[in-house]
Amino acid sequence: MAKFIAHTILDLISNLITPNAGAAGTHPIDKALRGPPLEYQKSSKLVQLPEDVLLTIADHLTFADRASLLQTCRYFRSLLEVVQYRHLDISDPSLGYPTDLLHQTLSERPDLLPYIITYRGPLTAGTVYKPTTQKTQRIGSLLGRGTAPPLSLYTIAVTESESFQRARFIFSKAVNIRDLGFTDGTDWASNPRWEPVTSAIQKLSLTHFSLLITSESVEVVPQLQAQPKLEHLELSWVPARLGDLRETDIPKLKSLRATLQDAATIVPGRPVEEFHHVLRPEELGLDEQFVRKLSLSSGPITTLITRLHQPSDHDSVRSLLQVFARLLPELQHLTLTVIGEISGQIVSDSHRFRRNKKR
């Protein structure tokens, strides 16, 4: 595996023209967690590369490949460990990330928490799996240091209360998160038990915030009011309680993903340039009244992603496109998903969006 990763990296060096756009500002050299190469490692041409080059290469590796590389020697582990935990996106359950083991690692390694910039995943991990016999421990060692045996070899060894304590500890100490999104629907914003997490999040300086709202009773306005630098906001299909949102709140918002009801409250007067429409089950799509709300953005709106559900006739769709052209004159990119049937001629007739429309 180490030889394969080394060849992959050397191939990447030969093809690397410019570093990752976000690389320069995402991995400042950290001497606290990093040591120099050992004497026997200095003969490696790969280790002799400048740290900035190695870190740029690491930015182009997948999470799994980077994990394999940092297991090859202590130097790469000390060099790449911070990079590995800097951006944690485990929001897609199909990828099979062991979130329970991740939370366990973070709770046992508080020195890593200040380096987390992105976290997208569950607030709580319901179970943590541990080897329960010498046989499973032996299998784990054969798989390699830091590699988890298959989950079938584990038994549940932690209660919800332990998971709760881990989550409270992690997210009250990860003070440098800029991109945050919890995916498990935990009512942390209104539940007094989560007060340490709520207070910690209000002290963060977020630029990206994703709120999975599961009930209209969830209070989210205090969280938004605490984020004056927020640029990207994602809300779920359950409408949020936004009645107390002031005109001066979230003044730098550029991108919004929300229902029509929430967008009608948030967009006017704010520099929103991009709107992703979250279609509720009972909604059919945009109408002229709502498009007028979008036109009140100080952005103005240049990107619109929306859906039409069972359009009644072709004329109604054509009229909506004309409304877009009239009320959103700066619109450059329109993604229109039609649930039902529509003639392609309608889209081509509206030449204003001919090059930018997707169906």
mmCIF file of C-alpha atoms in Angstrom:
data_model
loop_
_atom_site.group_PDB
_atom_site.id
_atom_site.type_symbol
_atom_site.label_atom_id
_atom_site.label_comp_id
_atom_site.label_asym_id
_atom_site.label_seq_id
_atom_site.Cartn_x
_atom_site.Cartn_y
_atom_site.Cartn_z
ATOM 1 C CA MET A 1 0.000 0.000 0.000
ATOM 2 C CA ALA A 2 2.805 2.419 0.916
ATOM 3 C CA LYS A 3 4.579 1.757 -2.411
ATOM 4 C CA PHE A 4 1.335 2.330 -4.316
ATOM 5 C CA ILE A 5 0.689 5.621 -2.494
ATOM 6 C CA ALA A 6 4.267 6.751 -3.183
ATOM 7 C CA HIS A 7 3.875 6.095 -6.914
ATOM 8 C CA THR A 8 0.558 7.943 -6.865
ATOM 9 C CA ILE A 9 2.184 10.969 -5.249
ATOM 10 C CA LEU A 10 5.126 11.023 -7.671
ATOM 11 C CA ASP A 11 2.682 10.900 -10.589
ATOM 12 C CA LEU A 12 0.760 13.757 -9.019
ATOM 13 C CA ILE A 13 3.927 15.838 -8.673
ATOM 14 C CA SER A 14 4.696 15.463 -12.363
ATOM 15 C CA ASN A 15 1.177 16.590 -13.326
ATOM 16 C CA LEU A 16 0.766 19.290 -10.700
ATOM 17 C CA ILE A 17 0.719 22.715 -12.321
ATOM 18 C CA THR A 18 -0.980 24.898 -9.733
ATOM 19 C CA PRO A 19 -1.878 24.117 -6.117
ATOM 20 C CA ASN A 20 -5.408 23.685 -4.884
ATOM 21 C CA ALA A 21 -7.155 27.080 -4.804
ATOM 22 C CA GLY A 22 -7.829 26.732 -1.084
ATOM 23 C CA ALA A 23 -4.567 25.051 -0.191
ATOM 24 C CA ALA A 24 -2.466 28.095 0.594
ATOM 25 C CA GLY A 25 -4.635 29.257 3.453
ATOM 26 C CA THR A 26 -5.730 25.926 4.881
ATOM 27 C CA HIS A 27 -2.606 24.281 6.242
ATOM 28 C CA PRO A 28 -0.333 26.644 8.208
ATOM 29 C CA ILE A 29 2.737 24.802 9.436
ATOM 30 C CA ASP A 30 2.126 23.568 12.968
ATOM 31 C CA LYS A 31 5.301 22.791 14.852
ATOM 32 C CA ALA A 32 3.448 21.600 17.951
ATOM 33 C CA LEU A 33 2.226 18.391 16.300
ATOM 34 C CA ARG A 34 5.043 17.948 13.815
ATOM 35 C CA GLY A 35 8.561 16.578 14.071
ATOM 36 C CA PRO A 36 11.463 16.386 11.607
ATOM 37 C CA PRO A 37 12.126 13.224 9.566
ATOM 38 C CA LEU A 38 14.109 10.535 11.346
ATOM 39 C CA GLU A 39 17.643 9.783 10.123
ATOM 40 C CA TYR A 40 16.680 6.593 8.301
ATOM 41 C CA GLN A 41 13.792 8.424 6.591
ATOM 42 C CA LYS A 42 15.963 11.158 5.095
ATOM 43 C CA SER A 43 17.121 8.838 2.314
ATOM 44 C CA SER A 44 13.595 8.903 0.890
ATOM 45 C CA LYS A 45 13.259 11.332 -2.011
ATOM 46 C CA LEU A 46 9.626 11.828 -1.107
ATOM 47 C CA VAL A 47 10.420 12.893 2.449
ATOM 48 C CA GLN A 48 13.047 15.330 1.138
ATOM 49 C CA LEU A 49 10.399 17.379 -0.652
ATOM 50 C CA PRO A 50 9.508 20.717 0.983
ATOM 51 C CA GLU A 51 6.655 20.531 3.470
ATOM 52 C CA ASP A 52 4.522 22.941 1.440
ATOM 53 C CA VAL A 53 4.776 20.624 -1.578
ATOM 54 C CA LEU A 54 3.823 17.591 0.500
ATOM 55 C CA LEU A 55 0.866 19.441 1.996
ATOM 56 C CA THR A 56 -0.300 20.558 -1.443
ATOM 57 C CA ILE A 57 -0.125 16.955 -2.621
ATOM 58 C CA ALA A 58 -2.086 15.853 0.434
ATOM 59 C CA ASP A 59 -4.835 18.327 -0.476
ATOM 60 C CA HIS A 60 -5.319 16.429 -3.749
ATOM 61 C CA LEU A 61 -5.597 12.997 -2.109
ATOM 62 C CA THR A 62 -8.832 11.455 -0.955
ATOM 63 C CA PHE A 63 -9.532 11.058 2.744
ATOM 64 C CA ALA A 64 -8.809 7.303 2.529
ATOM 65 C CA ASP A 65 -5.551 7.728 0.541
ATOM 66 C CA ARG A 66 -4.324 10.361 2.963
ATOM 67 C CA ALA A 67 -5.103 8.020 5.866
ATOM 68 C CA SER A 68 -3.012 5.299 4.174
ATOM 69 C CA LEU A 69 -0.120 7.686 3.591
ATOM 70 C CA LEU A 70 0.058 8.932 7.176
ATOM 71 C CA GLN A 71 0.310 5.305 8.356
ATOM 72 C CA THR A 72 3.511 4.698 6.374
ATOM 73 C CA CYS A 73 5.830 6.441 8.861
ATOM 74 C CA ARG A 74 5.838 8.711 11.909
ATOM 75 C CA TYR A 75 6.963 11.729 9.896
ATOM 76 C CA PHE A 76 4.006 11.588 7.517
ATOM 77 C CA ARG A 77 1.706 10.960 10.439
ATOM 78 C CA SER A 78 2.923 14.088 12.229
ATOM 79 C CA LEU A 79 2.865 16.078 8.974
ATOM 80 C CA LEU A 80 -0.573 15.056 7.686
ATOM 81 C CA GLU A 81 -2.612 14.346 10.789
ATOM 82 C CA VAL A 82 -3.729 17.952 11.101
ATOM 83 C CA VAL A 83 -4.618 18.061 7.400
ATOM 84 C CA GLN A 84 -6.621 14.865 7.754
ATOM 85 C CA TYR A 85 -8.896 16.341 10.401
ATOM 86 C CA ARG A 86 -9.099 19.867 9.008
ATOM 87 C CA HIS A 87 -12.108 19.260 6.734
ATOM 88 C CA LEU A 88 -14.503 16.551 7.939
ATOM 89 C CA ASP A 89 -17.456 15.967 5.629
ATOM 90 C CA ILE A 90 -19.181 12.755 6.691
ATOM 91 C CA SER A 91 -22.670 13.898 5.757
ATOM 92 C CA ASP A 92 -23.215 11.159 3.168
ATOM 93 C CA PRO A 93 -24.152 7.924 4.991
ATOM 94 C CA SER A 94 -23.544 5.881 1.830
ATOM 95 C CA LEU A 95 -19.799 6.477 2.205
ATOM 96 C CA GLY A 96 -19.815 4.367 5.352
ATOM 97 C CA TYR A 97 -17.644 6.592 7.544
ATOM 98 C CA PRO A 98 -17.525 5.200 11.121
ATOM 99 C CA THR A 99 -18.722 8.391 12.815
ATOM 100 C CA ASP A 100 -18.714 6.701 16.200
ATOM 101 C CA LEU A 101 -15.001 5.964 15.920
ATOM 102 C CA LEU A 102 -14.350 9.494 14.664
ATOM 103 C CA HIS A 103 -16.092 11.035 17.680
ATOM 104 C CA GLN A 104 -14.182 8.705 19.970
ATOM 105 C CA THR A 105 -10.869 9.761 18.409
ATOM 106 C CA LEU A 106 -11.693 13.465 18.639
ATOM 107 C CA SER A 107 -12.749 13.181 22.269
ATOM 108 C CA GLU A 108 -9.493 11.377 23.099
ATOM 109 C CA ARG A 109 -7.368 13.812 21.064
ATOM 110 C CA PRO A 110 -8.443 17.327 22.090
ATOM 111 C CA ASP A 111 -5.223 18.689 20.556
ATOM 112 C CA LEU A 112 -6.803 18.073 17.123
ATOM 113 C CA LEU A 113 -10.032 19.987 17.802
ATOM 114 C CA PRO A 114 -8.702 23.541 17.179
ATOM 115 C CA TYR A 115 -7.633 22.487 13.664
ATOM 116 C CA ILE A 116 -11.108 21.500 12.457
ATOM 117 C CA ILE A 117 -12.329 24.049 9.898
ATOM 118 C CA THR A 118 -15.195 22.077 8.365
ATOM 119 C CA TYR A 119 -17.563 19.666 10.061
ATOM 120 C CA ARG A 120 -20.573 18.214 8.272
ATOM 121 C CA GLY A 121 -22.059 15.147 9.893
ATOM 122 C CA PRO A 122 -24.034 14.005 12.929
ATOM 123 C CA LEU A 123 -23.902 15.905 16.183
ATOM 124 C CA THR A 124 -24.076 12.637 18.107
ATOM 125 C CA ALA A 125 -22.838 9.187 17.159
ATOM 126 C CA GLY A 126 -25.257 6.679 18.652
ATOM 127 C CA THR A 127 -22.795 3.836 19.200
ATOM 128 C CA VAL A 128 -19.098 3.277 19.527
ATOM 129 C CA TYR A 129 -17.717 -0.118 18.604
ATOM 130 C CA LYS A 130 -14.751 -1.681 20.349
ATOM 131 C CA PRO A 131 -13.015 -5.055 19.989
ATOM 132 C CA THR A 132 -14.227 -7.343 22.738
ATOM 133 C CA THR A 133 -11.951 -10.356 22.352
ATOM 134 C CA GLN A 134 -8.268 -11.039 21.767
ATOM 135 C CA LYS A 135 -9.255 -12.481 18.389
ATOM 136 C CA THR A 136 -10.759 -9.212 17.147
ATOM 137 C CA GLN A 137 -7.830 -7.252 18.560
ATOM 138 C CA ARG A 138 -5.451 -9.558 16.658
ATOM 139 C CA ILE A 139 -7.412 -9.012 13.430
ATOM 140 C CA GLY A 140 -7.215 -5.267 14.002
ATOM 141 C CA SER A 141 -3.431 -5.401 14.356
ATOM 142 C CA LEU A 142 -3.136 -7.447 11.168
ATOM 143 C CA LEU A 143 -5.118 -4.837 9.274
ATOM 144 C CA GLY A 144 -2.633 -2.193 10.334
ATOM 145 C CA ARG A 145 -2.215 0.376 13.035
ATOM 146 C CA GLY A 146 -5.188 2.715 13.227
ATOM 147 C CA THR A 147 -7.299 0.550 10.912
ATOM 148 C CA ALA A 148 -10.665 -0.543 12.249
ATOM 149 C CA PRO A 149 -11.709 -4.207 11.922
ATOM 150 C CA PRO A 150 -15.027 -4.903 10.204
ATOM 151 C CA LEU A 151 -17.987 -3.767 12.277
ATOM 152 C CA SER A 152 -19.248 -7.362 12.460
ATOM 153 C CA LEU A 153 -16.328 -8.055 14.817
ATOM 154 C CA TYR A 154 -17.459 -5.428 17.276
ATOM 155 C CA THR A 155 -20.143 -5.177 19.883
ATOM 156 C CA ILE A 156 -21.901 -2.058 21.062
ATOM 157 C CA ALA A 157 -19.971 -0.785 24.075
ATOM 158 C CA VAL A 158 -21.220 2.708 24.713
ATOM 159 C CA THR A 159 -24.498 4.240 25.779
ATOM 160 C CA GLU A 160 -26.276 7.281 24.420
ATOM 161 C CA SER A 161 -25.161 9.275 27.453
ATOM 162 C CA GLU A 162 -21.497 8.652 26.604
ATOM 163 C CA SER A 163 -22.128 9.727 23.016
ATOM 164 C CA PHE A 164 -23.862 12.825 24.345
ATOM 165 C CA GLN A 165 -20.898 13.701 26.578
ATOM 166 C CA ARG A 166 -18.474 13.206 23.696
ATOM 167 C CA ALA A 167 -20.461 15.502 21.426
ATOM 168 C CA ARG A 168 -20.699 18.217 24.066
ATOM 169 C CA PHE A 169 -16.956 18.037 24.632
ATOM 170 C CA ILE A 170 -15.991 18.048 20.932
ATOM 171 C CA PHE A 171 -18.182 20.912 19.766
ATOM 172 C CA SER A 172 -17.450 23.120 22.743
ATOM 173 C CA LYS A 173 -13.699 22.812 22.060
ATOM 174 C CA ALA A 174 -13.597 22.968 18.244
ATOM 175 C CA VAL A 175 -13.486 26.758 18.296
ATOM 176 C CA ASN A 176 -12.190 27.379 14.757
ATOM 177 C CA ILE A 177 -14.950 25.765 12.710
ATOM 178 C CA ARG A 178 -16.036 27.967 9.785
ATOM 179 C CA ASP A 179 -18.270 25.521 7.894
ATOM 180 C CA LEU A 180 -20.773 23.686 10.127
ATOM 181 C CA GLY A 181 -23.685 21.398 9.399
ATOM 182 C CA PHE A 182 -25.330 18.787 11.617
ATOM 183 C CA THR A 183 -27.155 16.041 9.736
ATOM 184 C CA ASP A 184 -28.923 14.043 12.453
ATOM 185 C CA GLY A 185 -31.760 16.432 13.332
ATOM 186 C CA THR A 186 -30.766 16.777 16.996
ATOM 187 C CA ASP A 187 -32.638 19.690 18.585
ATOM 188 C CA TRP A 188 -29.489 21.294 19.955
ATOM 189 C CA ALA A 189 -30.599 24.895 19.364
ATOM 190 C CA SER A 190 -33.596 24.752 21.744
ATOM 191 C CA ASN A 191 -32.737 21.916 24.138
ATOM 192 C CA PRO A 192 -31.221 23.207 27.439
ATOM 193 C CA ARG A 193 -29.090 20.059 27.711
ATOM 194 C CA TRP A 194 -27.099 21.285 24.716
ATOM 195 C CA GLU A 195 -26.449 24.745 26.180
ATOM 196 C CA PRO A 196 -22.621 24.342 26.156
ATOM 197 C CA VAL A 197 -22.759 23.459 22.435
ATOM 198 C CA THR A 198 -25.232 26.246 21.653
ATOM 199 C CA SER A 199 -23.063 28.820 23.407
ATOM 200 C CA ALA A 200 -19.924 27.547 21.682
ATOM 201 C CA ILE A 201 -21.533 27.712 18.222
ATOM 202 C CA GLN A 202 -22.700 31.276 18.853
ATOM 203 C CA LYS A 203 -19.061 32.211 19.492
ATOM 204 C CA LEU A 204 -17.882 30.725 16.193
ATOM 205 C CA SER A 205 -17.254 32.912 13.161
ATOM 206 C CA LEU A 206 -19.115 30.845 10.558
ATOM 207 C CA THR A 207 -19.176 31.495 6.836
ATOM 208 C CA HIS A 208 -21.200 28.333 5.996
ATOM 209 C CA PHE A 209 -24.058 27.079 8.176
ATOM 210 C CA SER A 210 -26.441 24.188 7.508
ATOM 211 C CA LEU A 211 -29.439 23.765 9.825
ATOM 212 C CA LEU A 212 -31.494 20.589 9.654
ATOM 213 C CA ILE A 213 -34.806 21.688 11.159
ATOM 214 C CA THR A 214 -37.165 18.903 12.199
ATOM 215 C CA SER A 215 -39.827 20.974 13.967
ATOM 216 C CA GLU A 216 -41.267 24.451 13.507
ATOM 217 C CA SER A 217 -40.751 24.997 17.246
ATOM 218 C CA VAL A 218 -36.954 24.961 16.886
ATOM 219 C CA GLU A 219 -35.505 28.378 17.682
ATOM 220 C CA VAL A 220 -32.823 29.321 15.135
ATOM 221 C CA VAL A 221 -32.858 33.144 15.104
ATOM 222 C CA PRO A 222 -30.355 33.523 18.002
ATOM 223 C CA GLN A 223 -27.919 31.310 16.105
ATOM 224 C CA LEU A 224 -28.271 33.420 12.950
ATOM 225 C CA GLN A 225 -27.981 36.684 14.863
ATOM 226 C CA ALA A 226 -24.639 35.504 16.258
ATOM 227 C CA GLN A 227 -23.143 35.040 12.764
ATOM 228 C CA PRO A 228 -22.516 38.454 11.134
ATOM 229 C CA LYS A 229 -19.967 36.944 8.699
ATOM 230 C CA LEU A 230 -22.269 34.192 7.427
ATOM 231 C CA GLU A 231 -22.258 33.942 3.606
ATOM 232 C CA HIS A 232 -23.926 30.579 2.910
ATOM 233 C CA LEU A 233 -27.027 29.320 4.725
ATOM 234 C CA GLU A 234 -28.871 26.027 4.191
ATOM 235 C CA LEU A 235 -32.253 25.329 5.797
ATOM 236 C CA SER A 236 -34.391 22.206 5.537
ATOM 237 C CA TRP A 237 -37.921 21.845 4.141
ATOM 238 C CA VAL A 238 -39.484 22.455 7.579
ATOM 239 C CA PRO A 239 -40.032 26.235 7.859
ATOM 240 C CA ALA A 240 -37.920 27.977 10.467
ATOM 241 C CA ARG A 241 -39.161 30.448 13.067
ATOM 242 C CA LEU A 242 -37.778 33.683 11.633
ATOM 243 C CA GLY A 243 -40.233 36.250 12.956
ATOM 244 C CA ASP A 244 -37.606 37.856 15.212
ATOM 245 C CA LEU A 245 -34.944 38.088 12.508
ATOM 246 C CA ARG A 246 -33.825 41.712 12.209
ATOM 247 C CA GLU A 247 -32.960 43.487 8.965
ATOM 248 C CA THR A 248 -29.395 43.923 10.212
ATOM 249 C CA ASP A 249 -28.858 40.193 10.892
ATOM 250 C CA ILE A 250 -26.652 38.068 8.580
ATOM 251 C CA PRO A 251 -25.786 41.145 6.464
ATOM 252 C CA LYS A 252 -23.225 39.309 4.256
ATOM 253 C CA LEU A 253 -25.416 36.413 3.162
ATOM 254 C CA LYS A 254 -24.720 35.508 -0.482
ATOM 255 C CA SER A 255 -26.169 32.025 -0.910
ATOM 256 C CA LEU A 256 -29.424 30.616 0.493
ATOM 257 C CA ARG A 257 -30.990 27.169 0.313
ATOM 258 C CA ALA A 258 -34.480 27.279 1.805
ATOM 259 C CA THR A 259 -38.230 27.006 1.308
ATOM 260 C CA LEU A 260 -40.200 29.828 -0.293
ATOM 261 C CA GLN A 261 -41.588 30.816 3.096
ATOM 262 C CA ASP A 262 -38.153 31.200 4.666
ATOM 263 C CA ALA A 263 -36.643 32.847 1.588
ATOM 264 C CA ALA A 264 -39.412 35.459 1.525
ATOM 265 C CA THR A 265 -38.246 36.551 4.988
ATOM 266 C CA ILE A 266 -34.497 36.271 4.477
ATOM 267 C CA VAL A 267 -33.789 37.482 0.919
ATOM 268 C CA PRO A 268 -35.205 41.056 0.868
ATOM 269 C CA GLY A 269 -32.544 43.611 1.763
ATOM 270 C CA ARG A 270 -29.671 41.109 1.898
ATOM 271 C CA PRO A 271 -26.988 40.608 -0.786
ATOM 272 C CA VAL A 272 -28.224 37.137 -1.780
ATOM 273 C CA GLU A 273 -26.899 36.209 -5.225
ATOM 274 C CA GLU A 274 -27.731 32.505 -5.277
ATOM 275 C CA PHE A 275 -31.010 30.864 -4.254
ATOM 276 C CA HIS A 276 -31.634 27.101 -4.082
ATOM 277 C CA HIS A 277 -35.328 26.385 -3.738
ATOM 278 C CA VAL A 278 -36.228 23.625 -1.252
ATOM 279 C CA LEU A 279 -39.606 22.391 -2.482
ATOM 280 C CA ARG A 280 -42.034 21.442 0.292
ATOM 281 C CA PRO A 281 -44.470 18.537 -0.373
ATOM 282 C CA GLU A 282 -47.481 20.831 -0.672
ATOM 283 C CA GLU A 283 -45.770 23.394 -2.929
ATOM 284 C CA LEU A 284 -46.110 23.472 -6.711
ATOM 285 C CA GLY A 285 -43.283 25.917 -7.405
ATOM 286 C CA LEU A 286 -42.502 29.599 -7.746
ATOM 287 C CA ASP A 287 -45.038 32.243 -8.691
ATOM 288 C CA GLU A 288 -44.745 35.909 -9.602
ATOM 289 C CA GLN A 289 -45.421 37.092 -6.058
ATOM 290 C CA PHE A 290 -42.445 35.193 -4.716
ATOM 291 C CA VAL A 291 -40.166 36.184 -7.602
ATOM 292 C CA ARG A 292 -40.888 39.786 -6.601
ATOM 293 C CA LYS A 293 -39.531 38.916 -3.140
ATOM 294 C CA LEU A 294 -36.356 37.599 -4.754
ATOM 295 C CA SER A 295 -36.034 40.799 -6.760
ATOM 296 C CA LEU A 296 -35.683 42.690 -3.449
ATOM 297 C CA SER A 297 -32.262 41.143 -2.870
ATOM 298 C CA SER A 298 -29.474 43.704 -2.817
ATOM 299 C CA GLY A 299 -27.249 41.067 -4.458
ATOM 300 C CA PRO A 300 -28.853 40.881 -6.989
ATOM 301 C CA ILE A 301 -29.945 37.293 -7.751
ATOM 302 C CA THR A 302 -27.689 35.810 -10.458
ATOM 303 C CA THR A 303 -28.237 32.070 -9.829
ATOM 304 C CA LEU A 304 -31.570 30.353 -9.281
ATOM 305 C CA ILE A 305 -32.167 26.628 -8.762
ATOM 306 C CA THR A 306 -35.802 25.600 -8.541
ATOM 307 C CA ARG A 307 -38.372 22.963 -9.480
ATOM 308 C CA LEU A 308 -41.806 22.931 -11.036
ATOM 309 C CA HIS A 309 -44.207 20.237 -9.884
ATOM 310 C CA GLN A 310 -46.702 19.052 -12.491
ATOM 311 C CA PRO A 311 -47.062 22.323 -14.464
ATOM 312 C CA SER A 312 -50.683 22.771 -15.546
ATOM 313 C CA ASP A 313 -49.862 23.820 -19.106
ATOM 314 C CA HIS A 314 -47.039 25.060 -21.285
ATOM 315 C CA ASP A 315 -48.260 28.642 -21.157
ATOM 316 C CA SER A 316 -47.847 28.782 -17.366
ATOM 317 C CA VAL A 317 -44.217 27.686 -17.686
ATOM 318 C CA ARG A 318 -43.569 30.176 -20.471
ATOM 319 C CA SER A 319 -45.134 32.928 -18.334
ATOM 320 C CA LEU A 320 -42.897 32.053 -15.393
ATOM 321 C CA LEU A 321 -39.787 32.291 -17.575
ATOM 322 C CA GLN A 322 -40.961 35.704 -18.723
ATOM 323 C CA VAL A 323 -41.394 36.721 -15.068
ATOM 324 C CA PHE A 324 -37.800 35.691 -14.402
ATOM 325 C CA ALA A 325 -36.609 37.797 -17.331
ATOM 326 C CA ARG A 326 -38.625 40.821 -16.217
ATOM 327 C CA LEU A 327 -38.056 40.792 -12.449
ATOM 328 C CA LEU A 328 -34.579 39.218 -12.247
ATOM 329 C CA PRO A 329 -32.703 41.047 -15.024
ATOM 330 C CA GLU A 330 -29.271 40.015 -13.657
ATOM 331 C CA LEU A 331 -30.117 36.297 -13.629
ATOM 332 C CA GLN A 332 -27.314 34.422 -15.409
ATOM 333 C CA HIS A 333 -27.780 30.786 -14.369
ATOM 334 C CA LEU A 334 -31.136 29.063 -14.074
ATOM 335 C CA THR A 335 -31.496 25.388 -13.190
ATOM 336 C CA LEU A 336 -35.096 24.296 -13.697
ATOM 337 C CA THR A 337 -36.140 20.769 -12.775
ATOM 338 C CA VAL A 338 -39.599 19.870 -14.038
ATOM 339 C CA ILE A 339 -41.517 17.115 -12.250
ATOM 340 C CA GLY A 340 -43.811 16.093 -15.072
ATOM 341 C CA GLU A 341 -43.747 16.835 -18.792
ATOM 342 C CA ILE A 342 -42.749 19.987 -20.616
ATOM 343 C CA SER A 343 -41.861 20.797 -24.183
ATOM 344 C CA GLY A 344 -38.241 21.666 -24.832
ATOM 345 C CA GLN A 345 -39.451 24.303 -27.273
ATOM 346 C CA ILE A 346 -40.672 26.402 -24.325
ATOM 347 C CA VAL A 347 -37.168 26.670 -22.965
ATOM 348 C CA SER A 348 -35.576 27.400 -26.317
ATOM 349 C CA ASP A 349 -38.216 30.076 -27.005
ATOM 350 C CA SER A 350 -36.952 32.036 -24.045
ATOM 351 C CA HIS A 351 -33.602 32.939 -25.617
ATOM 352 C CA ARG A 352 -32.483 34.845 -22.526
ATOM 353 C CA PHE A 353 -31.763 31.570 -20.712
ATOM 354 C CA ARG A 354 -30.942 29.409 -23.701
ATOM 355 C CA ARG A 355 -27.328 28.790 -22.729
ATOM 356 C CA ASN A 356 -27.799 28.551 -18.985
ATOM 357 C CA LYS A 357 -30.879 26.440 -18.492
ATOM 358 C CA LYS A 358 -30.843 22.819 -17.388
ATOM 359 C CA ARG A 359 -33.823 20.504 -17.407
#
